[in-house]
């Protein structure tokens, strides 16, 4: 079964880019990637550019509306994701707990829909 781990964090709590703490966090991500791959659980994963590069879209009254930035008002921002191929939710949660951003953010884990089942 495939699960997506959505990585949310408050930028004010993240290590500053270029700092030794940031470098340690990134080493944690590289090690986590290798752990997933070695376990055969890695499907995909990537960071996202900052939320100020986002464009939100919705359809209202049959018309497409676009807005710069995120639509939701929140301190935590979606910063990246992983997709795991694992037997069950417990295994997905074990991997999600290894994501370095879990130390200062939130990792949301959801099963992916399988429309071909």
Coordinates of N, CA and C in Angstrom, one line a residue:
X1 N 0.8 -1.2 0.0 CA 0.0 0.0 0.0 C 0.9 1.2 0.0
X2 N 0.4 2.3 -0.7 CA 1.2 3.5 -0.7 C 0.6 4.5 0.3
X3 N 1.5 5.3 0.9 CA 1.1 6.3 1.9 C 1.9 7.6 1.5
X4 N 1.3 8.7 1.6 CA 1.9 10.0 1.4 C 2.2 10.6 2.8
X5 N 3.4 11.1 3.0 CA 3.7 11.9 4.2 C 3.9 13.3 3.8
X6 N 3.0 14.2 4.3 CA 3.1 15.6 4.0 C 3.8 16.3 5.1
X7 N 4.8 17.1 4.7 CA 5.7 17.7 5.7 C 5.3 19.1 5.9
X8 N 4.8 19.5 7.1 CA 4.4 20.8 7.4 C 5.3 21.4 8.5
X9 N 5.7 22.6 8.4 CA 6.5 23.2 9.5 C 6.3 24.7 9.5
X10 N 6.6 25.3 10.6 CA 6.5 26.8 10.8 C 7.9 27.3 10.4
X11 N 8.0 28.1 9.4 CA 9.4 28.6 9.0 C 10.1 29.2 10.1
X12 N 9.4 29.8 11.1 CA 10.2 30.5 12.1 C 10.8 29.5 13.1
X13 N 10.5 28.3 13.0 CA 11.0 27.2 13.9 C 12.1 26.4 13.2
X14 N 12.2 26.5 11.9 CA 13.2 25.8 11.1 C 14.6 26.3 11.3
X15 N 15.6 25.4 11.1 CA 17.0 25.9 11.1 C 17.2 26.9 10.0
X16 N 17.9 27.9 10.2 CA 18.2 28.9 9.2 C 19.1 28.4 8.1
X17 N 18.7 28.7 6.8 CA 19.5 28.2 5.7 C 20.9 28.6 5.8
X18 N 21.8 27.6 5.6 CA 23.2 27.8 5.6 C 23.9 27.7 7.0
X19 N 23.0 27.5 8.0 CA 23.6 27.4 9.4 C 24.0 25.9 9.6
X20 N 24.8 25.7 10.6 CA 25.2 24.3 11.0 C 24.0 23.4 11.3
X21 N 23.0 24.0 11.9 CA 21.8 23.2 12.2 C 21.0 22.8 10.9
X22 N 21.0 23.7 9.9 CA 20.4 23.4 8.6 C 21.2 22.3 8.0
X23 N 22.5 22.4 8.0 CA 23.3 21.3 7.4 C 23.0 20.0 8.1
X24 N 22.9 19.9 9.4 CA 22.6 18.7 10.1 C 21.2 18.2 9.7
X25 N 20.2 19.1 9.6 CA 18.9 18.6 9.1 C 19.0 18.0 7.8
X26 N 19.7 18.6 6.8 CA 19.8 18.1 5.5 C 20.5 16.8 5.5
X27 N 21.6 16.6 6.3 CA 22.2 15.3 6.4 C 21.2 14.2 6.9
X28 N 20.3 14.7 7.8 CA 19.3 13.8 8.2 C 18.3 13.3 7.1
X29 N 18.0 14.3 6.3 CA 17.2 14.0 5.1 C 17.9 13.0 4.1
X30 N 19.1 13.3 3.9 CA 19.9 12.4 3.0 C 19.9 11.0 3.5
X31 N 20.2 10.9 4.8 CA 20.2 9.6 5.5 C 18.9 8.9 5.4
X32 N 17.8 9.7 5.7 CA 16.5 9.1 5.6 C 16.1 8.6 4.2
X33 N 16.5 9.3 3.2 CA 16.3 8.9 1.8 C 17.0 7.5 1.6
X34 N 18.2 7.4 2.1 CA 18.9 6.1 1.9 C 18.2 5.0 2.7
X35 N 17.7 5.3 3.9 CA 17.0 4.3 4.7 C 15.8 3.8 3.9
X36 N 15.0 4.7 3.4 CA 13.8 4.3 2.6 C 14.2 3.5 1.4
X37 N 15.2 3.9 0.7 CA 15.6 3.1 -0.5 C 16.1 1.7 -0.2
X38 N 16.9 1.6 0.9 CA 17.4 0.3 1.3 C 16.3 -0.6 1.8
X39 N 15.2 0.0 2.3 CA 14.1 -0.8 2.7 C 13.1 -1.2 1.6
X40 N 13.4 -0.6 0.4 CA 12.5 -0.8 -0.7 C 11.2 -0.1 -0.6
X41 N 11.1 0.9 0.3 CA 9.9 1.7 0.5 C 9.8 3.0 -0.2
X42 N 10.9 3.5 -0.8 CA 10.9 4.8 -1.4 C 10.1 4.7 -2.8
X43 N 9.2 5.6 -2.9 CA 8.5 5.8 -4.2 C 8.8 7.1 -4.8
X44 N 8.7 8.2 -4.0 CA 8.9 9.5 -4.4 C 9.1 10.4 -3.2
X45 N 9.7 11.6 -3.4 CA 9.8 12.6 -2.4 C 10.5 13.8 -2.9
X46 N 10.1 14.9 -2.4 CA 10.7 16.2 -2.8 C 10.3 17.3 -1.9
X47 N 11.2 18.3 -1.8 CA 10.8 19.5 -1.1 C 10.0 20.4 -2.1
X48 N 9.3 21.4 -1.5 CA 8.6 22.3 -2.3 C 9.3 23.7 -2.2
X49 N 9.2 24.5 -3.2 CA 9.6 25.9 -3.1 C 8.7 26.6 -2.1
X50 N 9.2 27.8 -1.6 CA 8.5 28.5 -0.6 C 7.1 28.8 -1.0
X51 N 6.2 28.9 0.0 CA 4.8 29.2 -0.2 C 4.5 30.4 -1.0
X52 N 5.4 31.4 -0.9 CA 5.2 32.6 -1.7 C 5.3 32.4 -3.2
X53 N 5.7 31.3 -3.6 CA 5.8 30.9 -5.1 C 4.5 30.2 -5.5
X54 N 3.6 29.9 -4.6 CA 2.4 29.2 -4.9 C 1.3 30.0 -5.6
X55 N 0.5 29.4 -6.4 CA -0.7 29.9 -7.0 C -1.8 29.0 -6.6
X56 N -2.9 29.5 -6.0 CA -4.0 28.7 -5.6 C -5.1 28.9 -6.7
X57 N -5.9 27.9 -7.0 CA -6.9 27.9 -8.0 C -8.2 27.4 -7.4
X58 N -9.3 28.0 -7.8 CA -10.6 27.4 -7.5 C -11.6 27.8 -8.6
X59 N -12.7 27.1 -8.7 CA -13.7 27.4 -9.6 C -15.0 27.9 -8.8
X60 N -15.5 29.0 -9.1 CA -16.6 29.6 -8.5 C -17.6 30.1 -9.6
X61 N -18.8 29.7 -9.6 CA -19.8 30.2 -10.6 C -19.3 29.8 -12.0
X62 N -18.6 28.7 -12.2 CA -18.1 28.3 -13.5 C -16.9 29.1 -14.0
X63 N -16.4 29.9 -13.1 CA -15.2 30.7 -13.5 C -14.0 30.3 -12.7
X64 N -12.8 30.2 -13.4 CA -11.6 29.9 -12.7 C -11.0 31.2 -12.0
X65 N -10.7 31.1 -10.7 CA -10.1 32.1 -10.0 C -8.8 31.7 -9.6
X66 N -7.8 32.5 -9.7 CA -6.4 32.2 -9.2 C -6.0 33.3 -8.2
X67 N -5.2 32.9 -7.3 CA -4.7 33.8 -6.2 C -3.2 33.5 -6.0
X68 N -2.4 34.5 -5.8 CA -1.0 34.2 -5.5 C -0.9 33.8 -4.1
X69 N 0.0 32.8 -3.8 CA 0.2 32.3 -2.5 C -0.9 31.3 -2.1
X70 N -0.7 30.8 -0.9 CA -1.7 29.8 -0.4 C -3.0 30.5 0.0
X71 N -4.1 29.7 -0.1 CA -5.4 30.2 0.3 C -5.6 30.1 1.8
X72 N -5.1 29.0 2.4 CA -5.4 28.8 3.8 C -4.5 29.7 4.7
X73 N -5.0 30.2 5.7 CA -4.2 31.0 6.7 C -3.7 30.1 7.8
X74 N -2.4 29.9 7.8 CA -1.8 29.0 8.8 C -0.4 29.4 9.0
X75 N 0.2 29.1 10.2 CA 1.6 29.3 10.5 C 2.4 28.2 9.8
X76 N 1.9 27.0 9.9 CA 2.6 25.9 9.3 C 2.4 25.8 7.8
X77 N 3.4 25.5 7.1 CA 3.3 25.5 5.6 C 3.8 24.1 5.1
X78 N 3.1 23.7 4.0 CA 3.5 22.4 3.4 C 4.9 22.7 2.7
X79 N 5.9 21.9 3.1 CA 7.2 22.1 2.6 C 7.7 21.0 1.7
X80 N 7.1 19.8 1.7 CA 7.5 18.7 1.0 C 6.7 17.5 1.2
X81 N 7.1 16.4 0.6 CA 6.3 15.1 0.7 C 7.2 13.9 0.5
X82 N 6.8 12.8 0.9 CA 7.3 11.5 0.5 C 6.1 10.6 0.2
X83 N 6.4 9.6 -0.7 CA 5.4 8.6 -0.9 C 6.2 7.3 -0.6
X84 N 5.6 6.5 0.3 CA 6.1 5.2 0.8 C 5.3 4.1 0.2
X85 N 5.9 3.0 -0.1 CA 5.3 1.7 -0.5 C 5.6 0.8 0.7
X86 N 4.6 0.6 1.6 CA 4.8 -0.3 2.8 C 3.6 -1.1 3.0
X87 N 3.7 -2.1 3.9 CA 2.5 -3.0 4.1 C 1.3 -2.4 4.8
X88 N 1.6 -1.5 5.7 CA 0.5 -1.0 6.5 C 0.8 0.4 7.1
X89 N -0.2 1.0 7.8 CA -0.1 2.3 8.4 C 1.0 2.3 9.4
X90 N 1.2 1.3 10.2 CA 2.2 1.2 11.2 C 3.6 1.4 10.6
X91 N 3.9 0.7 9.5 CA 5.1 0.9 8.8 C 5.3 2.3 8.3
X92 N 4.2 2.9 7.7 CA 4.3 4.2 7.2 C 4.6 5.2 8.3
X93 N 4.0 5.0 9.5 CA 4.3 5.9 10.7 C 5.7 5.8 11.2
X94 N 6.2 4.5 11.1 CA 7.6 4.4 11.6 C 8.6 5.2 10.7
X95 N 8.3 5.1 9.3 CA 9.2 5.9 8.4 C 8.9 7.4 8.6
X96 N 7.7 7.8 8.8 CA 7.3 9.2 8.9 C 8.0 9.8 10.1
X97 N 8.1 9.0 11.2 CA 8.8 9.5 12.4 C 10.3 9.8 12.2
X98 N 10.8 9.2 11.1 CA 12.3 9.5 10.8 C 12.5 10.8 10.0
X99 N 11.5 11.4 9.6 CA 11.6 12.6 8.8 C 12.1 13.7 9.7
X100 N 13.3 14.3 9.4 CA 13.9 15.3 10.3 C 12.9 16.4 10.7
X101 N 12.0 16.9 9.8 CA 11.2 18.0 10.2 C 10.1 17.7 11.2
X102 N 10.0 16.4 11.5 CA 9.0 16.0 12.6 C 9.4 16.6 14.0
X103 N 10.7 16.9 14.1 CA 11.2 17.5 15.3 C 10.7 18.9 15.6
X104 N 10.3 19.6 14.6 CA 9.8 21.0 14.8 C 8.5 21.3 14.0
X105 N 8.0 20.3 13.3 CA 6.8 20.5 12.5 C 5.8 19.4 12.7
X106 N 5.0 19.1 11.7 CA 4.0 18.1 11.7 C 4.1 17.3 10.4
X107 N 4.0 16.0 10.6 CA 4.0 15.1 9.4 C 2.6 14.4 9.3
X108 N 1.9 14.7 8.3 CA 0.6 14.1 8.1 C 0.7 12.9 7.2
X109 N 0.2 11.8 7.6 CA 0.3 10.5 6.8 C -1.0 10.1 6.3
X110 N -1.2 9.9 5.0 CA -2.4 9.5 4.4 C -2.2 8.4 3.4
X111 N -3.1 7.4 3.4 CA -3.1 6.4 2.3 C -3.5 7.0 1.0
X112 N -2.8 6.6 -0.1 CA -3.2 7.0 -1.4 C -4.3 6.2 -1.9
X113 N -5.2 6.8 -2.7 CA -6.3 6.1 -3.3 C -5.7 5.2 -4.4
X114 N -6.3 4.0 -4.5 CA -6.0 3.1 -5.6 C -7.2 2.8 -6.4
X115 N -7.3 3.6 -7.5 CA -8.5 3.5 -8.4 C -8.5 2.2 -9.2
X116 N -7.4 1.5 -9.2 CA -7.3 0.3 -10.1 C -7.4 -1.0 -9.3
X117 N -7.8 -0.8 -8.0 CA -7.9 -2.0 -7.1 C -9.2 -2.9 -7.5

